[in-house]
């Protein structure tokens, strides 16, 4: 039996420069509470797609929205405190 060899690499090599930088990873880490809060809100909304929301569902969605707003506020307050320059 003859083996068939590929003429090119099977997997495209990963070029340099496509990895996230340390600053980008830090930004993602700082936004993680907001990302998780949005996921919780989405989960609460998905649960009620095919049915009428009960009082418990409405409360769950309202609390999830409040967590998103609080996470946005906290992120905005943290980033406002890190403004560099002569603004202070």
CSV table of N, CA, C and O in Angstrom, one decimal, residues 2-86:
chain,number,residue,atom,x,y,z
A,2,UNK,N,0.6,2.2,-0.8
A,2,UNK,CA,1.3,3.4,-0.9
A,2,UNK,C,0.8,4.5,0.1
A,2,UNK,O,-0.4,4.6,0.2
A,3,UNK,N,1.7,5.2,0.7
A,3,UNK,CA,1.2,6.2,1.6
A,3,UNK,C,1.2,7.5,0.8
A,3,UNK,O,2.0,7.8,0.0
A,4,UNK,N,0.2,8.4,1.1
A,4,UNK,CA,0.1,9.7,0.4
A,4,UNK,C,0.6,10.7,1.4
A,4,UNK,O,0.1,10.9,2.5
A,5,UNK,N,1.6,11.4,0.9
A,5,UNK,CA,2.2,12.5,1.8
A,5,UNK,C,1.6,13.8,1.3
A,5,UNK,O,1.4,14.1,0.1
A,6,UNK,N,1.4,14.7,2.3
A,6,UNK,CA,0.9,16.1,2.0
A,6,UNK,C,2.1,16.9,1.5
A,6,UNK,O,3.2,16.8,1.9
A,7,UNK,N,1.8,17.7,0.5
A,7,UNK,CA,2.8,18.6,-0.1
A,7,UNK,C,3.0,19.9,0.7
A,7,UNK,O,4.0,20.6,0.6
A,8,UNK,N,2.0,20.2,1.6
A,8,UNK,CA,2.0,21.4,2.4
A,8,UNK,C,1.8,21.1,3.8
A,8,UNK,O,1.3,20.0,4.1
A,9,UNK,N,2.0,22.0,4.7
A,9,UNK,CA,1.7,21.8,6.1
A,9,UNK,C,0.2,21.6,6.3
A,9,UNK,O,-0.6,22.3,5.7
A,10,UNK,N,-0.1,20.7,7.1
A,10,UNK,CA,-1.6,20.4,7.4
A,10,UNK,C,-2.2,21.6,8.2
A,10,UNK,O,-3.3,21.9,8.0
A,11,UNK,N,-1.4,22.2,9.0
A,11,UNK,CA,-1.9,23.3,9.9
A,11,UNK,C,-1.1,24.5,9.6
A,11,UNK,O,0.1,24.5,9.5
A,12,UNK,N,-1.8,25.6,9.3
A,12,UNK,CA,-1.1,26.8,9.0
A,12,UNK,C,-0.3,27.3,10.3
A,12,UNK,O,-0.9,27.3,11.4
A,13,UNK,N,0.9,27.5,10.2
A,13,UNK,CA,1.7,28.0,11.4
A,13,UNK,C,1.2,29.3,11.9
A,13,UNK,O,0.7,30.1,11.1
A,14,UNK,N,1.3,29.4,13.2
A,14,UNK,CA,0.8,30.6,13.9
A,14,UNK,C,1.8,31.7,13.7
A,14,UNK,O,2.9,31.6,14.3
A,15,UNK,N,1.5,32.8,13.0
A,15,UNK,CA,2.5,33.9,12.8
A,15,UNK,C,2.7,34.7,14.1
A,15,UNK,O,1.8,34.8,14.9
A,16,UNK,N,3.9,35.2,14.2
A,16,UNK,CA,4.1,36.0,15.4
A,16,UNK,C,3.3,37.3,15.3
A,16,UNK,O,3.0,37.8,14.3
A,17,UNK,N,2.9,37.8,16.5
A,17,UNK,CA,2.2,39.0,16.5
A,17,UNK,C,0.7,38.9,16.7
A,17,UNK,O,-0.1,39.8,16.9
A,18,UNK,N,0.2,37.6,16.6
A,18,UNK,CA,-1.3,37.4,16.8
A,18,UNK,C,-1.7,37.1,18.2
A,18,UNK,O,-2.8,37.0,18.5
A,19,UNK,N,-0.7,36.9,19.0
A,19,UNK,CA,-1.0,36.6,20.5
A,19,UNK,C,-1.4,37.9,21.1
A,19,UNK,O,-0.9,39.0,20.8
A,20,UNK,N,-2.3,37.9,22.1
A,20,UNK,CA,-2.7,39.1,22.8
A,20,UNK,C,-1.5,39.6,23.6
A,20,UNK,O,-0.8,38.8,24.2
A,21,UNK,N,-1.4,40.9,23.7
A,21,UNK,CA,-0.3,41.5,24.5
A,21,UNK,C,-0.7,41.5,25.9
A,21,UNK,O,-1.8,41.2,26.3
A,22,UNK,N,0.3,41.8,26.8
A,22,UNK,CA,0.0,41.8,28.2
A,22,UNK,C,-1.0,42.9,28.6
A,22,UNK,O,-1.9,42.7,29.4
A,23,UNK,N,-0.9,44.0,27.9
A,23,UNK,CA,-1.9,45.1,28.1
A,23,UNK,C,-3.3,44.6,27.7
A,23,UNK,O,-4.3,44.9,28.5
A,24,UNK,N,-3.5,43.9,26.6
A,24,UNK,CA,-4.8,43.4,26.2
A,24,UNK,C,-5.3,42.4,27.2
A,24,UNK,O,-6.5,42.4,27.6
A,25,UNK,N,-4.5,41.5,27.7
A,25,UNK,CA,-4.9,40.5,28.7
A,25,UNK,C,-5.3,41.2,30.0
A,25,UNK,O,-6.3,40.8,30.7
A,26,UNK,N,-4.6,42.3,30.4
A,26,UNK,CA,-4.9,43.0,31.6
A,26,UNK,C,-6.3,43.7,31.4
A,26,UNK,O,-7.1,43.7,32.4
A,27,UNK,N,-6.5,44.2,30.2
A,27,UNK,CA,-7.8,44.9,30.0
A,27,UNK,C,-9.0,43.9,30.1
A,27,UNK,O,-10.0,44.2,30.6
A,28,UNK,N,-8.8,42.7,29.5
A,28,UNK,CA,-9.8,41.6,29.6
A,28,UNK,C,-10.0,41.2,31.0
A,28,UNK,O,-11.2,41.1,31.5
A,29,UNK,N,-8.9,41.1,31.8
A,29,UNK,CA,-9.1,40.7,33.2
A,29,UNK,C,-9.9,41.8,34.0
A,29,UNK,O,-10.7,41.4,34.8
A,30,UNK,N,-9.6,43.1,33.7
A,30,UNK,CA,-10.4,44.1,34.4
A,30,UNK,C,-11.9,44.1,34.0
A,30,UNK,O,-12.7,44.5,34.8
A,31,UNK,N,-12.2,43.7,32.8
A,31,UNK,CA,-13.6,43.7,32.3
A,31,UNK,C,-14.3,42.4,32.6
A,31,UNK,O,-15.5,42.3,32.4
A,32,UNK,N,-13.6,41.4,33.2
A,32,UNK,CA,-14.2,40.1,33.4
A,32,UNK,C,-15.4,40.2,34.3
A,32,UNK,O,-16.4,39.5,34.0
A,33,UNK,N,-15.5,41.0,35.4
A,33,UNK,CA,-16.7,41.1,36.2
A,33,UNK,C,-17.9,41.5,35.3
A,33,UNK,O,-19.0,41.0,35.5
A,34,UNK,N,-17.7,42.5,34.4
A,34,UNK,CA,-18.8,42.9,33.5
A,34,UNK,C,-19.2,41.8,32.6
A,34,UNK,O,-20.4,41.6,32.3
A,35,UNK,N,-18.2,41.1,32.0
A,35,UNK,CA,-18.5,40.0,31.1
A,35,UNK,C,-19.3,38.9,31.8
A,35,UNK,O,-20.3,38.4,31.2
A,36,UNK,N,-18.9,38.6,33.0
A,36,UNK,CA,-19.7,37.5,33.7
A,36,UNK,C,-21.1,38.0,34.1
A,36,UNK,O,-22.0,37.2,34.0
A,37,UNK,N,-21.2,39.3,34.4
A,37,UNK,CA,-22.6,39.8,34.7
A,37,UNK,C,-23.5,39.7,33.5
A,37,UNK,O,-24.6,39.4,33.6
A,38,UNK,N,-22.9,40.1,32.3
A,38,UNK,CA,-23.7,40.0,31.1
A,38,UNK,C,-24.1,38.6,30.7
A,38,UNK,O,-25.2,38.3,30.3
A,39,UNK,N,-23.2,37.6,31.0
A,39,UNK,CA,-23.5,36.2,30.8
A,39,UNK,C,-24.7,35.8,31.7
A,39,UNK,O,-25.6,35.1,31.2
A,40,UNK,N,-24.6,36.2,32.9
A,40,UNK,CA,-25.7,35.9,33.9
A,40,UNK,C,-27.0,36.5,33.4
A,40,UNK,O,-28.1,35.8,33.5
A,41,UNK,N,-27.0,37.7,32.9
A,41,UNK,CA,-28.2,38.3,32.4
A,41,UNK,C,-28.7,37.6,31.2
A,41,UNK,O,-29.9,37.3,31.0
A,42,UNK,N,-27.9,37.2,30.3
A,42,UNK,CA,-28.2,36.5,29.1
A,42,UNK,C,-28.8,35.1,29.5
A,42,UNK,O,-29.9,34.7,28.9
A,43,UNK,N,-28.3,34.4,30.4
A,43,UNK,CA,-28.8,33.2,30.9
A,43,UNK,C,-30.2,33.3,31.5
A,43,UNK,O,-31.1,32.5,31.2
A,44,UNK,N,-30.4,34.4,32.2
A,44,UNK,CA,-31.7,34.6,32.8
A,44,UNK,C,-32.8,34.9,31.7
A,44,UNK,O,-33.9,34.5,31.8
A,45,UNK,N,-32.3,35.7,30.7
A,45,UNK,CA,-33.3,36.0,29.6
A,45,UNK,C,-33.5,34.7,28.7
A,45,UNK,O,-34.7,34.6,28.3
A,46,UNK,N,-32.5,33.9,28.5
A,46,UNK,CA,-32.7,32.7,27.7
A,46,UNK,C,-33.7,31.8,28.4
A,46,UNK,O,-34.5,31.1,27.7
A,47,UNK,N,-33.7,31.7,29.7
A,47,UNK,CA,-34.7,30.8,30.4
A,47,UNK,C,-36.1,31.2,30.1
A,47,UNK,O,-37.0,30.3,30.2
A,48,UNK,N,-36.4,32.4,29.8
A,48,UNK,CA,-37.8,32.8,29.6
A,48,UNK,C,-38.2,33.0,28.1
A,48,UNK,O,-39.2,33.6,27.8
A,49,UNK,N,-37.3,32.6,27.2
A,49,UNK,CA,-37.6,32.8,25.8
A,49,UNK,C,-38.9,32.1,25.3
A,49,UNK,O,-39.8,32.7,24.7
A,50,UNK,N,-39.2,30.9,25.7
A,50,UNK,CA,-40.3,30.1,25.2
A,50,UNK,C,-41.5,30.0,26.2
A,50,UNK,O,-42.3,29.2,26.1
A,51,UNK,N,-41.4,30.9,27.2
A,51,UNK,CA,-42.6,30.8,28.2
A,51,UNK,C,-42.8,32.2,28.8
A,51,UNK,O,-41.9,33.1,28.7
A,52,UNK,N,-43.9,32.4,29.4
A,52,UNK,CA,-44.2,33.7,30.0
A,52,UNK,C,-43.4,33.7,31.3
A,52,UNK,O,-43.4,32.8,32.1
A,53,UNK,N,-42.6,34.8,31.6
A,53,UNK,CA,-41.8,34.9,32.8
A,53,UNK,C,-42.7,34.9,34.0
A,53,UNK,O,-43.7,35.6,34.1
A,54,UNK,N,-42.3,34.1,35.0
A,54,UNK,CA,-43.0,34.1,36.3
A,54,UNK,C,-42.4,35.3,37.1
A,54,UNK,O,-41.5,36.0,36.7
A,55,UNK,N,-42.9,35.5,38.3
A,55,UNK,CA,-42.5,36.5,39.2
A,55,UNK,C,-41.0,36.3,39.6
A,55,UNK,O,-40.2,37.2,39.6
A,56,UNK,N,-40.7,35.0,39.8
A,56,UNK,CA,-39.3,34.7,40.1
A,56,UNK,C,-38.3,35.0,38.9
A,56,UNK,O,-37.2,35.5,39.1
A,57,UNK,N,-38.8,34.7,37.7
A,57,UNK,CA,-38.0,35.0,36.5
A,57,UNK,C,-37.8,36.5,36.4
A,57,UNK,O,-36.6,36.9,36.1
A,58,UNK,N,-38.8,37.2,36.6
A,58,UNK,CA,-38.7,38.7,36.5
A,58,UNK,C,-37.7,39.2,37.5
A,58,UNK,O,-36.9,40.1,37.2
A,59,UNK,N,-37.8,38.7,38.7
A,59,UNK,CA,-36.8,39.1,39.8
A,59,UNK,C,-35.4,38.7,39.4
A,59,UNK,O,-34.5,39.5,39.6
A,60,UNK,N,-35.2,37.5,38.8
A,60,UNK,CA,-33.9,37.0,38.4
A,60,UNK,C,-33.3,38.0,37.4
A,60,UNK,O,-32.1,38.4,37.4
A,61,UNK,N,-34.1,38.3,36.4
A,61,UNK,CA,-33.7,39.2,35.3
A,61,UNK,C,-33.4,40.6,35.9
A,61,UNK,O,-32.3,41.2,35.5
A,62,UNK,N,-34.2,41.1,36.7
A,62,UNK,CA,-34.0,42.4,37.3
A,62,UNK,C,-32.7,42.5,38.1
A,62,UNK,O,-31.9,43.4,38.0
A,63,UNK,N,-32.4,41.4,38.9
A,63,UNK,CA,-31.2,41.4,39.7
A,63,UNK,C,-30.0,41.3,38.8
A,63,UNK,O,-28.9,41.9,39.0
A,64,UNK,N,-30.1,40.5,37.7
A,64,UNK,CA,-29.0,40.3,36.7
A,64,UNK,C,-28.7,41.7,36.1
A,64,UNK,O,-27.6,42.1,35.9
A,65,UNK,N,-29.8,42.4,35.7
A,65,UNK,CA,-29.6,43.8,35.1
A,65,UNK,C,-28.9,44.7,36.1
A,65,UNK,O,-28.0,45.5,35.7
A,66,UNK,N,-29.3,44.6,37.4
A,66,UNK,CA,-28.6,45.5,38.4
A,66,UNK,C,-27.2,45.1,38.5
A,66,UNK,O,-26.3,46.0,38.7
A,67,UNK,N,-26.8,43.8,38.4
A,67,UNK,CA,-25.4,43.4,38.5
A,67,UNK,C,-24.6,43.9,37.3
A,67,UNK,O,-23.5,44.3,37.5
A,68,UNK,N,-25.2,43.9,36.1
A,68,UNK,CA,-24.6,44.5,35.0
A,68,UNK,C,-24.3,46.0,35.2
A,68,UNK,O,-23.2,46.5,34.9
A,69,UNK,N,-25.3,46.7,35.6
A,69,UNK,CA,-25.2,48.1,35.9
A,69,UNK,C,-24.1,48.4,36.9
A,69,UNK,O,-23.3,49.3,36.8
A,70,UNK,N,-24.1,47.6,38.0
A,70,UNK,CA,-23.1,47.8,39.0
A,70,UNK,C,-21.7,47.5,38.5
A,70,UNK,O,-20.7,48.2,38.8
A,71,UNK,N,-21.5,46.5,37.7
A,71,UNK,CA,-20.2,46.1,37.1
A,71,UNK,C,-19.8,47.2,36.1
A,71,UNK,O,-18.6,47.6,36.1
A,72,UNK,N,-20.7,47.8,35.3
A,72,UNK,CA,-20.4,48.9,34.4
A,72,UNK,C,-19.9,50.1,35.3
A,72,UNK,O,-18.9,50.8,34.9
A,73,UNK,N,-20.6,50.4,36.3
A,73,UNK,CA,-20.2,51.5,37.2
A,73,UNK,C,-18.9,51.3,37.8
A,73,UNK,O,-18.0,52.2,37.7
A,74,UNK,N,-18.6,50.1,38.3
A,74,UNK,CA,-17.3,49.9,38.9
A,74,UNK,C,-16.2,50.0,37.9
A,74,UNK,O,-15.1,50.5,38.2
A,75,UNK,N,-16.4,49.4,36.7
A,75,UNK,CA,-15.4,49.5,35.6
A,75,UNK,C,-15.2,51.0,35.2
A,75,UNK,O,-14.0,51.4,35.1
A,76,UNK,N,-16.2,51.7,35.1
A,76,UNK,CA,-16.1,53.1,34.7
A,76,UNK,C,-15.3,53.9,35.8
A,76,UNK,O,-14.4,54.8,35.5
A,77,UNK,N,-15.6,53.6,37.1
A,77,UNK,CA,-14.9,54.3,38.2
A,77,UNK,C,-13.4,53.9,38.2
A,77,UNK,O,-12.6,54.7,38.5
A,78,UNK,N,-13.1,52.6,37.9
A,78,UNK,CA,-11.7,52.2,37.9
A,78,UNK,C,-11.0,52.8,36.8
A,78,UNK,O,-9.8,53.3,36.9
A,79,UNK,N,-11.6,52.9,35.6
A,79,UNK,CA,-10.9,53.4,34.4
A,79,UNK,C,-10.8,54.9,34.5
A,79,UNK,O,-9.8,55.5,34.0
A,80,UNK,N,-11.7,55.6,35.2
A,80,UNK,CA,-11.6,57.0,35.4
A,80,UNK,C,-10.5,57.4,36.3
A,80,UNK,O,-9.9,58.5,36.2
A,81,UNK,N,-10.2,56.6,37.2
A,81,UNK,CA,-9.1,56.8,38.2
A,81,UNK,C,-7.7,56.6,37.6
A,81,UNK,O,-6.7,57.0,38.2
A,82,UNK,N,-7.7,55.9,36.4
A,82,UNK,CA,-6.4,55.6,35.8
A,82,UNK,C,-6.0,56.6,34.7
A,82,UNK,O,-5.1,56.3,33.9
A,83,UNK,N,-6.8,57.7,34.5
A,83,UNK,CA,-6.5,58.6,33.4
A,83,UNK,C,-5.1,59.2,33.7
A,83,UNK,O,-4.9,59.8,34.8
A,84,UNK,N,-4.2,59.2,32.7
A,84,UNK,CA,-2.9,59.7,32.9
A,84,UNK,C,-2.9,61.1,32.2
A,84,UNK,O,-3.7,61.5,31.4
A,85,UNK,N,-1.9,61.9,32.6
A,85,UNK,CA,-1.7,63.2,32.1
A,85,UNK,C,-1.8,64.3,33.1
A,85,UNK,O,-1.7,64.0,34.3
A,86,UNK,N,-1.9,65.5,32.6
A,86,UNK,CA,-2.0,66.6,33.6
A,86,UNK,C,-3.4,67.0,33.9
A,86,UNK,O,-3.7,68.1,34.4
